[in-house]
Structures are given as structure tokens and as C-alpha cells.
Amino acid sequence: MNRRAMGPILVFLVVSAAASPLLSMMQAGSAIDPVVFQLTVLSTAVGAAVVWVIWRGRLAYPPTVKRGLARPLLGGAAAIAVLAGLLFELAHAQHAPWRTAGMGDLGGPLAILLLVQLLGAGAEEVGWRGLVQPLLETRLRPALAALITGALFAVGHFYLAFSISALAFTLFVAAATAMSLLLAVFTLGRSFADRVAIATVLHFLINMATFSLFSDGDGSVLYFADLATVFGVGGVIAFAIMLKLRPTARSRSIPG
């Protein structure tokens, strides 16, 4: 991979990693309830912003070959609904201890929860699907670019490793990578704005599905094993689809 892609990605990763604990400390000193909104989700947006300031107008970006939001949003929503349904049936068959979320689990008004969840998803996707994945696509096959982005996205949630077991975190990484592949297949070949919009909505739907159906689980190995198993199926299918695609031969400057 050449410096045009590697340099911005490295800066993004370093700045995002440094911003995460700083935002965590800011949260501890603020009145923002972490149940409602965790400031650490903004770390990737900070990383992306720094990259755009440094490389403004000089970032390689794959050409746009697909347009429109309706088809990928409907297709992605349908895929998430199917996977969430399978996950629910699996949990029911296991007599899993986690339960559907009630109004008392929201930590605030429903409208606020939905807004902050959408904001959090967007803050992450600006960096991952809006910046890292397309930069990798200019040099790698789409499937490999999506897989690397997914792995980095999953490991970027390293702070979870301090609150769950090593095995549970490993399973989380597998599940998050698979979810990322699912997002990737619906965003390939699209403009920066379309990629971010599609990925944000689908990311939001995944978060809301796991929250509403399972109250985000109990952090157990079983919960993350279920996520890795079910979303792993979707991720494998998405990866197989992307394997048939070729890297783009041309690139253009990223917007902004």
C-alpha cells in the first residue's frame, strides 16, 4: 500500500486511539450519563477530522459507480431484520438470561436515546466507512479492504476488554468484524456522503436491534458467541459477494 493511503490511515488510528481515553476523562468530569451517551464514540470522528485538516483535498477516493440510497438501505435493513430474528430465536432456544429492553432501561426519553444512538453511529462511520475503507479500496481488492477495516473497527472497541473476559472480547471482535463486512457490501462503489449515510443508518439499526431485543446482553461468552455465530453468517455471505469484485483502477480526491 502506498503512502497516499497508509499515512492518513495511521494518523486516523493514532488520533482516534488517543482521543478515546481523553473523551472518557471528559465524560467522568461532566454531567453526561454514559447510559445515554458515551463520549468515546466520538473518537473516530476526531481522528477523521484531523486527517481531513492535514490532507484536505489530497486524499485518494474510489470513483462513484453506484447512486441512490433506497436499495442499499432497504436491502441492509432486511438483512439486519433476518439476522436479528435468527439471533432472537437462538436466544429463546437457549433460554438465555438477557431480556428485551423496557422503558426503564433507556436512561432518558426515547427520542433522546434514538438521537444520540444515531449521532454515535454517524461519528463512527465517518471514520470507518467514510475514510478508512475507501482509502484501502484504492489499493486493495474490496473484500480485503472491507475485512481489514472491519478488524480495525472491532479492535477499536478495545475499551470493552476491561469489562468483559478475554474470550468474550475475542468473540466480540469476530462479531463486530462480521457486522462491518455487512455494512461494507452495501456501501461499496458509492460517494462519500452516500457511504456515510447508508452505514450510519444500518449501524444504528444493528445497535437498536441488540439493545431492544437483548438490552445489549450481559457481557457473557454465550451472548457474544451468539452474536459471532449469527452475524458471522451475514459477514461470510457479504465477504463472498465482495470477493467477486475487483479493485478500482482510478481514484479521485476525497470531498472537502
Coordinates of N, CA and C in Angstrom, one line a residue:
M1 N 0.8 -1.2 0.0 CA 0.0 0.0 0.0 C 0.9 1.2 0.0
N2 N 0.5 2.2 -0.8 CA 1.4 3.4 -0.9 C 1.1 4.4 0.2
R3 N 1.9 5.4 0.3 CA 1.8 6.4 1.4 C 0.5 7.2 1.3
R4 N 0.0 7.4 0.1 CA -1.3 8.2 0.0 C -2.4 7.6 0.8
A5 N -2.4 6.3 1.0 CA -3.4 5.6 1.8 C -2.9 5.3 3.2
M6 N -1.6 4.8 3.4 CA -1.1 4.4 4.7 C -1.0 5.6 5.6
G7 N -0.4 6.7 5.2 CA -0.2 7.9 6.1 C -1.5 8.3 6.7
P8 N -2.6 8.7 6.0 CA -3.8 9.1 6.6 C -4.4 8.1 7.5
I9 N -4.3 6.8 7.1 CA -4.9 5.7 8.0 C -4.2 5.6 9.3
L10 N -2.9 5.7 9.3 CA -2.1 5.7 10.5 C -2.4 6.8 11.4
V11 N -2.5 8.0 10.8 CA -2.8 9.2 11.6 C -4.2 9.1 12.2
F12 N -5.2 8.6 11.4 CA -6.5 8.4 11.9 C -6.5 7.4 13.1
L13 N -5.8 6.3 13.0 CA -5.8 5.3 14.1 C -5.2 5.9 15.3
V14 N -4.0 6.6 15.2 CA -3.3 7.1 16.3 C -4.2 8.2 17.0
V15 N -4.7 9.1 16.3 CA -5.5 10.2 16.9 C -6.8 9.6 17.5
S16 N -7.4 8.7 16.9 CA -8.6 8.1 17.4 C -8.3 7.4 18.7
A17 N -7.2 6.6 18.8 CA -6.9 5.9 20.0 C -6.5 6.8 21.1
A18 N -5.9 8.0 20.8 CA -5.5 8.9 21.8 C -6.7 9.7 22.3
A19 N -7.7 9.9 21.4 CA -8.9 10.7 21.8 C -9.8 9.9 22.7
S20 N -9.8 8.6 22.6 CA -10.7 7.8 23.3 C -10.6 7.9 24.8
P21 N -9.4 7.8 25.4 CA -9.2 8.0 26.9 C -9.5 9.4 27.3
L22 N -9.1 10.4 26.4 CA -9.3 11.8 26.7 C -10.8 12.1 26.8
L23 N -11.6 11.5 25.9 CA -13.0 11.7 25.9 C -13.6 11.0 27.1
S24 N -13.1 9.9 27.5 CA -13.5 9.1 28.7 C -13.3 10.0 29.9
M25 N -12.2 10.7 30.0 CA -11.9 11.5 31.2 C -12.9 12.7 31.2
M26 N -13.1 13.2 30.0 CA -14.1 14.4 29.9 C -15.5 13.9 30.4
Q27 N -15.8 12.7 30.0 CA -17.1 12.2 30.4 C -17.2 12.1 32.0
A28 N -16.1 11.6 32.6 CA -16.1 11.4 34.0 C -16.3 12.8 34.7
G29 N -15.8 13.9 34.1 CA -15.9 15.2 34.7 C -17.1 16.0 34.3
S30 N -18.0 15.3 33.5 CA -19.2 16.0 33.0 C -20.5 15.4 33.6
A31 N -21.6 16.0 33.3 CA -22.9 15.5 33.8 C -23.6 14.6 32.8
I32 N -22.9 14.2 31.7 CA -23.5 13.4 30.7 C -23.5 11.9 31.2
D33 N -24.7 11.4 31.2 CA -24.9 10.0 31.7 C -24.4 9.0 30.6
P34 N -23.4 8.2 31.0 CA -22.9 7.2 30.0 C -23.9 6.2 29.5
V35 N -25.0 6.0 30.2 CA -26.0 5.1 29.8 C -26.7 5.8 28.6
V36 N -26.8 7.1 28.6 CA -27.5 7.8 27.5 C -26.5 8.0 26.3
F37 N -25.3 8.4 26.6 CA -24.4 8.7 25.5 C -22.9 8.6 26.1
Q38 N -22.1 7.8 25.3 CA -20.7 7.7 25.7 C -19.9 8.5 24.8
L39 N -19.1 9.5 25.3 CA -18.3 10.4 24.5 C -17.3 9.7 23.7
T40 N -16.8 8.5 24.1 CA -15.8 7.8 23.4 C -16.1 7.4 22.0
V41 N -17.4 7.4 21.7 CA -17.8 7.0 20.3 C -17.4 8.2 19.3
L42 N -17.1 9.3 19.9 CA -16.7 10.5 19.0 C -15.2 10.4 18.7
S43 N -14.5 9.5 19.2 CA -13.0 9.4 19.0 C -12.7 9.2 17.5
T44 N -13.5 8.4 16.8 CA -13.2 8.2 15.4 C -13.5 9.4 14.6
A45 N -14.5 10.2 15.0 CA -14.8 11.4 14.3 C -13.7 12.4 14.5
V46 N -13.1 12.4 15.7 CA -12.0 13.3 15.9 C -10.8 12.9 15.0
G47 N -10.5 11.6 14.9 CA -9.5 11.1 14.1 C -9.7 11.5 12.6
A48 N -10.9 11.3 12.1 CA -11.2 11.7 10.7 C -11.1 13.2 10.5
A49 N -11.5 14.0 11.5 CA -11.4 15.4 11.3 C -9.9 15.9 11.2
V50 N -9.1 15.3 12.0 CA -7.6 15.6 11.9 C -7.0 15.2 10.6
V51 N -7.4 14.1 10.1 CA -6.9 13.6 8.8 C -7.4 14.6 7.7
W52 N -8.6 15.0 7.7 CA -9.1 16.0 6.7 C -8.4 17.3 6.8
V53 N -8.1 17.8 8.0 CA -7.4 19.0 8.1 C -6.0 18.9 7.5
I54 N -5.3 17.8 7.7 CA -3.9 17.6 7.2 C -3.9 17.4 5.7
W55 N -4.8 16.5 5.2 CA -4.8 16.1 3.8 C -6.0 16.7 3.0
R56 N -6.5 17.8 3.4 CA -7.7 18.3 2.8 C -7.5 18.4 1.2
G57 N -8.4 17.8 0.5 CA -8.3 17.8 -1.0 C -7.3 16.9 -1.6
R58 N -6.5 16.2 -0.8 CA -5.4 15.4 -1.3 C -5.6 13.9 -1.0
L59 N -6.7 13.5 -0.5 CA -7.0 12.1 -0.2 C -7.5 11.3 -1.4
A60 N -6.9 10.2 -1.8 CA -7.4 9.4 -2.9 C -8.7 8.8 -2.4
Y61 N -9.7 8.7 -3.4 CA -11.0 8.1 -3.1 C -11.5 7.4 -4.3
P62 N -12.1 6.2 -4.1 CA -12.6 5.4 -5.2 C -13.6 6.2 -6.0
P63 N -13.7 5.9 -7.3 CA -14.8 6.6 -8.1 C -16.1 6.1 -7.7
T64 N -17.1 6.9 -7.9 CA -18.5 6.6 -7.6 C -19.1 5.9 -8.8
V65 N -19.5 4.6 -8.6 CA -20.1 3.9 -9.7 C -21.6 3.5 -9.4
K66 N -22.0 3.8 -8.2 CA -23.4 3.5 -7.8 C -24.0 4.7 -7.1
R67 N -25.3 4.9 -7.4 CA -26.0 6.0 -6.8 C -27.3 5.6 -6.2
G68 N -27.9 6.4 -5.3 CA -29.2 6.1 -4.7 C -29.1 5.5 -3.4
L69 N -30.0 5.8 -2.5 CA -29.9 5.3 -1.1 C -31.0 4.2 -0.8
A70 N -32.1 4.2 -1.6 CA -33.2 3.4 -1.3 C -32.9 1.9 -1.3
R71 N -32.2 1.4 -2.3 CA -32.0 0.0 -2.5 C -31.0 -0.5 -1.4
P72 N -29.8 0.1 -1.2 CA -29.0 -0.4 -0.1 C -29.6 -0.3 1.3
L73 N -30.3 0.8 1.5 CA -30.9 0.9 2.9 C -32.0 -0.2 3.1
L74 N -32.8 -0.4 2.1 CA -33.9 -1.4 2.2 C -33.2 -2.8 2.3
G75 N -32.2 -3.1 1.4 CA -31.6 -4.4 1.5 C -30.8 -4.6 2.8
G76 N -30.1 -3.6 3.2 CA -29.4 -3.7 4.5 C -30.4 -3.9 5.7
A77 N -31.5 -3.2 5.7 CA -32.4 -3.3 6.8 C -33.1 -4.7 6.8
A78 N -33.3 -5.2 5.6 CA -33.9 -6.5 5.5 C -32.9 -7.6 6.0
A79 N -31.7 -7.5 5.7 CA -30.7 -8.4 6.1 C -30.5 -8.3 7.7
I80 N -30.5 -7.1 8.2 CA -30.4 -7.0 9.7 C -31.6 -7.6 10.4
A81 N -32.8 -7.4 9.8 CA -34.0 -7.9 10.4 C -34.0 -9.4 10.4
V82 N -33.5 -10.0 9.3 CA -33.4 -11.5 9.3 C -32.4 -12.0 10.3
L83 N -31.2 -11.4 10.4 CA -30.2 -11.8 11.4 C -30.7 -11.6 12.8
A84 N -31.3 -10.4 13.1 CA -31.9 -10.2 14.4 C -32.9 -11.2 14.8
G85 N -33.7 -11.6 13.8 CA -34.7 -12.6 14.1 C -34.1 -14.0 14.4
L86 N -33.1 -14.3 13.7 CA -32.3 -15.6 14.0 C -31.7 -15.5 15.3
L87 N -31.1 -14.4 15.7 CA -30.5 -14.2 17.0 C -31.5 -14.3 18.1
F88 N -32.7 -13.8 17.9 CA -33.7 -13.9 18.9 C -34.2 -15.3 19.1
E89 N -34.4 -16.0 18.0 CA -34.8 -17.4 18.1 C -33.7 -18.3 18.8
L90 N -32.4 -18.0 18.5 CA -31.4 -18.7 19.1 C -31.3 -18.5 20.6
A91 N -31.5 -17.2 21.0 CA -31.5 -16.9 22.4 C -32.7 -17.6 23.1
H92 N -33.8 -17.6 22.4 CA -35.1 -18.2 23.0 C -34.8 -19.7 23.2
A93 N -34.2 -20.4 22.2 CA -34.0 -21.8 22.3 C -33.0 -22.1 23.4
Q94 N -32.1 -21.2 23.7 CA -31.1 -21.4 24.8 C -31.6 -21.0 26.2
H95 N -32.8 -20.4 26.2 CA -33.4 -19.9 27.5 C -32.3 -18.9 28.0
A96 N -31.8 -18.0 27.2 CA -30.8 -17.1 27.5 C -31.3 -16.1 28.6
P97 N -30.4 -15.7 29.5 CA -30.9 -14.8 30.6 C -31.2 -13.4 30.3
W98 N -30.7 -12.9 29.1 CA -30.9 -11.5 28.8 C -32.3 -11.3 28.3
R99 N -32.9 -10.1 28.4 CA -34.3 -9.9 28.1 C -34.4 -8.7 27.2
T100 N -35.6 -8.5 26.7 CA -35.9 -7.3 25.9 C -35.9 -6.0 26.8
A101 N -35.5 -4.9 26.2 CA -35.4 -3.7 26.9 C -36.7 -3.1 27.2
G102 N -36.8 -2.5 28.4 CA -38.0 -1.8 28.8 C -37.8 -0.3 28.9
M103 N -38.8 0.5 29.2 CA -38.6 1.9 29.3 C -37.6 2.3 30.4
G104 N -37.5 1.5 31.4 CA -36.6 1.8 32.5 C -35.2 1.6 32.1
D105 N -34.9 1.0 31.0 CA -33.5 0.7 30.6 C -33.0 1.9 29.7
L106 N -33.8 2.8 29.3 CA -33.4 3.8 28.3 C -32.5 4.8 28.9
G107 N -32.6 5.2 30.1 CA -31.7 6.2 30.7 C -32.1 7.6 30.4
G108 N -33.3 7.7 29.7 CA -33.8 9.0 29.4 C -34.9 8.9 28.4
P109 N -35.5 10.0 27.9 CA -36.6 9.9 26.9 C -36.2 9.1 25.6
L110 N -37.1 8.4 25.0 CA -36.9 7.6 23.9 C -36.3 8.4 22.7
A111 N -36.8 9.6 22.5 CA -36.4 10.5 21.4 C -34.9 10.8 21.6
I112 N -34.5 11.1 22.8 CA -33.1 11.4 23.1 C -32.2 10.2 22.8
L113 N -32.7 9.0 23.2 CA -31.9 7.8 23.0 C -31.7 7.5 21.5
L114 N -32.7 7.7 20.7 CA -32.6 7.5 19.3 C -31.7 8.5 18.7
L115 N -31.8 9.7 19.1 CA -30.9 10.8 18.5 C -29.5 10.5 18.8
V116 N -29.2 10.2 20.1 CA -27.7 10.0 20.4 C -27.2 8.7 19.8
Q117 N -28.0 7.7 19.7 CA -27.6 6.5 19.0 C -27.3 6.7 17.6
L118 N -28.1 7.5 16.9 CA -27.8 7.9 15.5 C -26.6 8.7 15.4
L119 N -26.4 9.7 16.3 CA -25.2 10.5 16.3 C -24.0 9.7 16.5
G120 N -24.0 8.7 17.5 CA -22.9 7.9 17.8 C -22.5 7.0 16.6
A121 N -23.5 6.4 15.9 CA -23.2 5.6 14.8 C -22.6 6.4 13.6
G122 N -23.1 7.6 13.4 CA -22.6 8.5 12.4 C -21.1 8.9 12.7
A123 N -20.9 9.2 14.0 CA -19.5 9.6 14.4 C -18.5 8.5 14.1
E124 N -18.9 7.2 14.2 CA -18.0 6.1 13.9 C -17.9 5.9 12.4
E125 N -19.0 6.0 11.7 CA -19.0 5.6 10.3 C -18.3 6.7 9.4
V126 N -18.2 7.9 9.9 CA -17.5 9.0 9.2 C -16.0 8.5 9.0
G127 N -15.5 7.9 10.1 CA -14.1 7.4 10.1 C -13.9 6.1 9.4
W128 N -14.8 5.1 9.7 CA -14.5 3.7 9.2 C -15.0 3.6 7.7
R129 N -16.3 3.8 7.5 CA -16.8 3.6 6.1 C -16.6 4.8 5.2
G130 N -16.4 6.0 5.9 CA -16.2 7.2 5.1 C -14.7 7.4 4.7
L131 N -13.8 6.9 5.5 CA -12.4 7.2 5.3 C -11.5 6.0 5.1
V132 N -11.5 5.1 6.2 CA -10.5 4.0 6.1 C -10.8 3.0 5.0
Q133 N -12.1 2.6 4.9 CA -12.4 1.6 3.9 C -12.1 2.1 2.5
P134 N -12.6 3.3 2.1 CA -12.4 3.7 0.7 C -10.9 3.9 0.4
L135 N -10.1 4.4 1.4 CA -8.7 4.6 1.2 C -8.1 3.2 0.9
L136 N -8.4 2.2 1.6 CA -7.9 0.9 1.4 C -8.4 0.3 0.0
E137 N -9.6 0.7 -0.4 CA -10.1 0.2 -1.7 C -9.3 0.7 -2.9
T138 N -8.6 1.8 -2.7 CA -7.8 2.4 -3.8 C -6.6 1.5 -4.1
R139 N -6.2 0.6 -3.1 CA -5.0 -0.2 -3.3 C -5.3 -1.7 -3.2
L140 N -6.4 -2.1 -2.6 CA -6.7 -3.5 -2.3 C -8.0 -3.9 -3.0
R141 N -8.2 -5.2 -3.1 CA -9.5 -5.7 -3.5 C -10.5 -5.3 -2.5
P142 N -11.8 -5.1 -2.9 CA -12.8 -4.6 -2.0 C -13.0 -5.6 -0.8
A143 N -13.0 -6.9 -1.0 CA -13.2 -7.8 0.1 C -12.1 -7.7 1.2
L144 N -10.8 -7.6 0.7 CA -9.7 -7.4 1.7 C -9.8 -6.1 2.4
A145 N -10.1 -5.0 1.6 CA -10.2 -3.7 2.2 C -11.3 -3.7 3.3
A146 N -12.4 -4.3 3.0 CA -13.5 -4.4 4.0 C -13.2 -5.2 5.2
L147 N -12.4 -6.3 5.0 CA -12.0 -7.2 6.1 C -11.1 -6.5 7.0
I148 N -10.1 -5.8 6.5 CA -9.1 -5.0 7.3 C -9.8 -3.9 8.0
T149 N -10.7 -3.2 7.4 CA -11.5 -2.2 8.0 C -12.3 -2.7 9.2
G150 N -13.0 -3.9 8.9 CA -13.8 -4.5 10.0 C -13.0 -4.9 11.2
A151 N -11.8 -5.5 10.9 CA -10.9 -5.9 12.0 C -10.5 -4.7 12.8
L152 N -10.1 -3.6 12.2 CA -9.6 -2.4 12.9 C -10.8 -1.8 13.6
F153 N -12.0 -1.8 13.0 CA -13.2 -1.3 13.7 C -13.5 -2.0 14.9
A154 N -13.4 -3.4 14.9 CA -13.7 -4.2 16.0 C -12.6 -4.0 17.2
V155 N -11.4 -4.0 16.8 CA -10.3 -3.8 17.8 C -10.3 -2.4 18.4
G156 N -10.9 -1.5 17.6 CA -11.0 -0.1 18.1 C -11.9 0.0 19.3
H157 N -12.7 -1.0 19.6 CA -13.5 -1.0 20.8 C -12.8 -1.7 21.9
F158 N -11.4 -1.5 21.9 CA -10.6 -2.2 22.9 C -11.0 -1.9 24.4
Y159 N -11.7 -0.8 24.6 CA -12.0 -0.5 26.0 C -13.0 -1.5 26.6
L160 N -13.7 -2.3 25.7 CA -14.6 -3.3 26.2 C -13.8 -4.4 26.9
A161 N -12.5 -4.6 26.5 CA -11.7 -5.7 27.1 C -11.5 -5.5 28.6
F162 N -11.7 -4.3 29.1 CA -11.5 -4.1 30.5 C -12.7 -4.5 31.3
S163 N -13.9 -4.7 30.7 CA -15.1 -5.0 31.4 C -15.7 -6.4 31.1
I164 N -15.1 -7.1 30.1 CA -15.5 -8.5 29.8 C -14.3 -9.4 29.8
S165 N -14.6 -10.7 29.7 CA -13.5 -11.7 29.7 C -12.7 -11.7 28.4
A166 N -11.5 -12.2 28.3 CA -10.7 -12.3 27.1 C -11.5 -13.0 26.0
L167 N -12.1 -14.2 26.4 CA -12.8 -14.9 25.4 C -14.0 -14.2 24.8
A168 N -14.7 -13.5 25.7 CA -15.9 -12.7 25.3 C -15.5 -11.6 24.4
F169 N -14.3 -11.0 24.7 CA -13.9 -9.9 23.8 C -13.4 -10.4 22.4
T170 N -12.8 -11.6 22.4 CA -12.4 -12.2 21.2 C -13.6 -12.5 20.3
L171 N -14.7 -13.0 20.9 CA -15.9 -13.3 20.2 C -16.6 -11.9 19.7
F172 N -16.5 -10.9 20.6 CA -17.0 -9.6 20.1 C -16.3 -9.1 18.9
V173 N -14.9 -9.3 18.9 CA -14.2 -8.8 17.7 C -14.6 -9.6 16.5
A174 N -14.9 -10.9 16.6 CA -15.4 -11.6 15.4 C -16.8 -11.1 15.0
A175 N -17.6 -10.9 16.0 CA -19.0 -10.4 15.6 C -18.9 -9.0 15.0
A176 N -18.1 -8.1 15.6 CA -18.1 -6.7 15.0 C -17.4 -6.7 13.6
T177 N -16.5 -7.6 13.4 CA -15.9 -7.7 12.1 C -16.9 -8.1 11.0
A178 N -17.7 -9.1 11.4 CA -18.8 -9.6 10.5 C -19.8 -8.5 10.3
M179 N -20.2 -7.8 11.3 CA -21.1 -6.7 11.1 C -20.5 -5.6 10.2
S180 N -19.3 -5.4 10.3 CA -18.6 -4.4 9.4 C -18.6 -4.8 8.0
L181 N -18.4 -6.1 7.7 CA -18.5 -6.7 6.4 C -19.8 -6.5 5.8
L182 N -20.8 -6.6 6.6 CA -22.2 -6.5 6.2 C -22.5 -5.0 5.8
L183 N -21.9 -4.1 6.5 CA -22.1 -2.7 6.2 C -21.3 -2.4 4.9
A184 N -20.1 -3.0 4.7 CA -19.3 -2.7 3.6 C -19.9 -3.1 2.3
V185 N -20.6 -4.2 2.2 CA -21.2 -4.7 1.0 C -22.3 -3.8 0.5
F186 N -22.9 -3.0 1.4 CA -24.0 -2.1 0.9 C -23.4 -0.7 0.6
T187 N -22.2 -0.4 0.9 CA -21.6 0.9 0.7 C -20.6 1.0 -0.4
L188 N -20.1 -0.1 -0.9 CA -19.1 -0.2 -2.0 C -19.5 0.6 -3.2
G189 N -18.6 1.3 -3.8 CA -18.9 2.0 -5.1 C -19.7 3.3 -5.0
R190 N -19.9 3.8 -3.8 CA -20.8 4.9 -3.6 C -19.9 6.1 -3.2
S191 N -20.6 7.3 -3.3 CA -19.9 8.5 -2.9 C -19.7 8.6 -1.4
F192 N -18.8 9.5 -1.0 CA -18.5 9.7 0.5 C -19.8 9.9 1.3
A193 N -20.7 10.8 0.8 CA -21.9 11.1 1.5 C -22.8 9.9 1.6
D194 N -22.9 9.2 0.5 CA -23.8 8.0 0.5 C -23.3 6.9 1.4
R195 N -22.0 6.7 1.4 CA -21.4 5.7 2.2 C -21.7 5.9 3.7
V196 N -21.4 7.2 4.1 CA -21.6 7.5 5.5 C -23.1 7.4 5.9
A197 N -24.0 7.9 5.0 CA -25.4 7.9 5.3 C -25.9 6.4 5.4
I198 N -25.5 5.6 4.5 CA -26.0 4.2 4.5 C -25.4 3.5 5.7
A199 N -24.1 3.6 5.9 CA -23.5 2.9 7.0 C -24.0 3.4 8.4
T200 N -24.3 4.7 8.5 CA -24.8 5.2 9.7 C -26.2 4.6 10.1
V201 N -27.1 4.6 9.1 CA -28.4 4.1 9.3 C -28.4 2.6 9.7
L202 N -27.6 1.8 8.9 CA -27.5 0.4 9.2 C -26.8 0.1 10.5
H203 N -25.8 0.8 10.8 CA -25.1 0.7 12.1 C -26.1 1.0 13.3
F204 N -26.9 2.0 13.1 CA -27.9 2.4 14.1 C -28.9 1.3 14.2
L205 N -29.4 0.7 13.1 CA -30.4 -0.4 13.2 C -29.8 -1.6 14.0
I206 N -28.6 -1.9 13.7 CA -27.9 -3.0 14.4 C -27.9 -2.8 15.9
N207 N -27.4 -1.6 16.3 CA -27.4 -1.2 17.7 C -28.7 -1.2 18.4
M208 N -29.7 -0.7 17.7 CA -31.1 -0.7 18.3 C -31.7 -2.1 18.4
A209 N -31.3 -2.9 17.4 CA -31.8 -4.3 17.5 C -31.3 -5.1 18.7
T210 N -30.0 -5.0 18.9 CA -29.4 -5.7 20.0 C -29.8 -5.1 21.3
F211 N -30.0 -3.7 21.3 CA -30.5 -3.1 22.6 C -31.9 -3.5 22.9
S212 N -32.8 -3.3 21.9 CA -34.2 -3.5 22.2 C -34.6 -5.0 22.4
L213 N -33.9 -5.9 21.7 CA -34.2 -7.3 21.9 C -33.5 -8.0 23.1
F214 N -32.3 -7.5 23.4 CA -31.5 -8.1 24.5 C -30.9 -7.2 25.5
S215 N -31.3 -5.9 25.5 CA -30.8 -4.9 26.4 C -29.2 -4.9 26.4
D216 N -28.7 -5.1 25.2 CA -27.2 -5.2 24.9 C -26.6 -6.4 25.6
G217 N -27.4 -7.4 26.0 CA -26.8 -8.6 26.5 C -26.2 -8.4 27.9
D218 N -25.5 -9.4 28.4 CA -25.0 -9.4 29.7 C -23.4 -9.5 29.8
G219 N -22.8 -9.3 28.6 CA -21.4 -9.4 28.5 C -20.8 -10.7 28.7
S220 N -21.6 -11.8 28.6 CA -21.1 -13.1 28.8 C -20.6 -13.7 27.5
V221 N -19.8 -14.8 27.6 CA -19.3 -15.5 26.5 C -20.4 -16.0 25.6
L222 N -21.5 -16.5 26.2 CA -22.6 -17.0 25.4 C -23.3 -15.9 24.6
Y223 N -23.4 -14.7 25.1 CA -24.0 -13.6 24.3 C -23.2 -13.3 23.1
F224 N -21.9 -13.1 23.3 CA -21.0 -12.8 22.2 C -20.8 -13.9 21.2
A225 N -20.9 -15.1 21.8 CA -20.8 -16.3 20.9 C -22.0 -16.3 19.9
D226 N -23.2 -16.0 20.5 CA -24.4 -15.9 19.6 C -24.3 -14.8 18.6
L227 N -23.8 -13.7 19.0 CA -23.6 -12.6 18.0 C -22.6 -13.0 16.9
A228 N -21.5 -13.6 17.3 CA -20.5 -14.0 16.4 C -21.0 -15.1 15.4
T229 N -21.8 -16.0 15.9 CA -22.4 -17.0 15.1 C -23.4 -16.5 14.1
V230 N -24.3 -15.7 14.5 CA -25.4 -15.3 13.6 C -24.9 -14.2 12.7
F231 N -24.2 -13.2 13.2 CA -23.7 -12.1 12.3 C -22.6 -12.6 11.5
G232 N -21.9 -13.7 12.0 CA -20.8 -14.3 11.2 C -21.3 -14.9 9.9
V233 N -22.6 -15.4 9.9 CA -23.2 -15.9 8.7 C -23.4 -14.8 7.7
G234 N -23.9 -13.7 8.1 CA -24.1 -12.5 7.3 C -22.8 -12.0 6.8
G235 N -21.7 -12.0 7.6 CA -20.4 -11.5 7.2 C -19.8 -12.3 6.2
V236 N -19.9 -13.6 6.3 CA -19.3 -14.6 5.3 C -20.0 -14.4 4.0
I237 N -21.3 -14.2 4.0 CA -22.0 -14.0 2.7 C -21.6 -12.7 2.1
A238 N -21.5 -11.7 2.9 CA -21.0 -10.4 2.3 C -19.6 -10.5 1.8
F239 N -18.7 -11.1 2.5 CA -17.4 -11.3 2.1 C -17.3 -12.1 0.7
A240 N -18.1 -13.1 0.6 CA -18.1 -13.9 -0.6 C -18.6 -13.0 -1.8
I241 N -19.6 -12.2 -1.6 CA -20.0 -11.3 -2.6 C -18.9 -10.3 -3.1
M242 N -18.2 -9.8 -2.1 CA -17.2 -8.8 -2.4 C -15.9 -9.4 -3.0
L243 N -15.7 -10.7 -2.8 CA -14.6 -11.4 -3.4 C -14.7 -11.4 -4.9
K244 N -15.9 -11.3 -5.5 CA -16.0 -11.3 -6.9 C -15.7 -9.9 -7.5
L245 N -15.6 -8.9 -6.7 CA -15.3 -7.6 -7.2 C -13.8 -7.3 -7.3
R246 N -13.5 -6.4 -8.2 CA -12.1 -6.1 -8.4 C -11.7 -4.7 -7.9
P247 N -10.5 -4.4 -7.6 CA -10.1 -3.1 -7.1 C -10.3 -2.1 -8.1
T248 N -10.6 -0.8 -7.8 CA -10.8 0.2 -8.7 C -9.5 0.7 -9.3
A249 N -9.5 1.0 -10.6 CA -8.3 1.4 -11.2 C -8.0 2.9 -11.1
R250 N -9.0 3.6 -10.9 CA -8.9 5.1 -10.8 C -9.3 5.5 -9.4
S251 N -8.9 6.7 -9.1 CA -9.3 7.3 -7.8 C -9.4 8.8 -8.0
R252 N -10.0 9.5 -7.1 CA -10.2 10.9 -7.1 C -10.0 11.5 -5.8
S253 N -10.0 12.8 -5.6 CA -9.8 13.4 -4.3 C -11.0 13.2 -3.5
I254 N -10.9 13.0 -2.2 CA -12.0 12.9 -1.3 C -12.6 14.2 -1.1
P255 N -14.0 14.3 -0.9 CA -14.6 15.6 -0.8 C -14.1 16.4 0.4
G256 N -14.1 17.7 0.3 CA -13.7 18.5 1.3 C -12.2 18.9 1.2

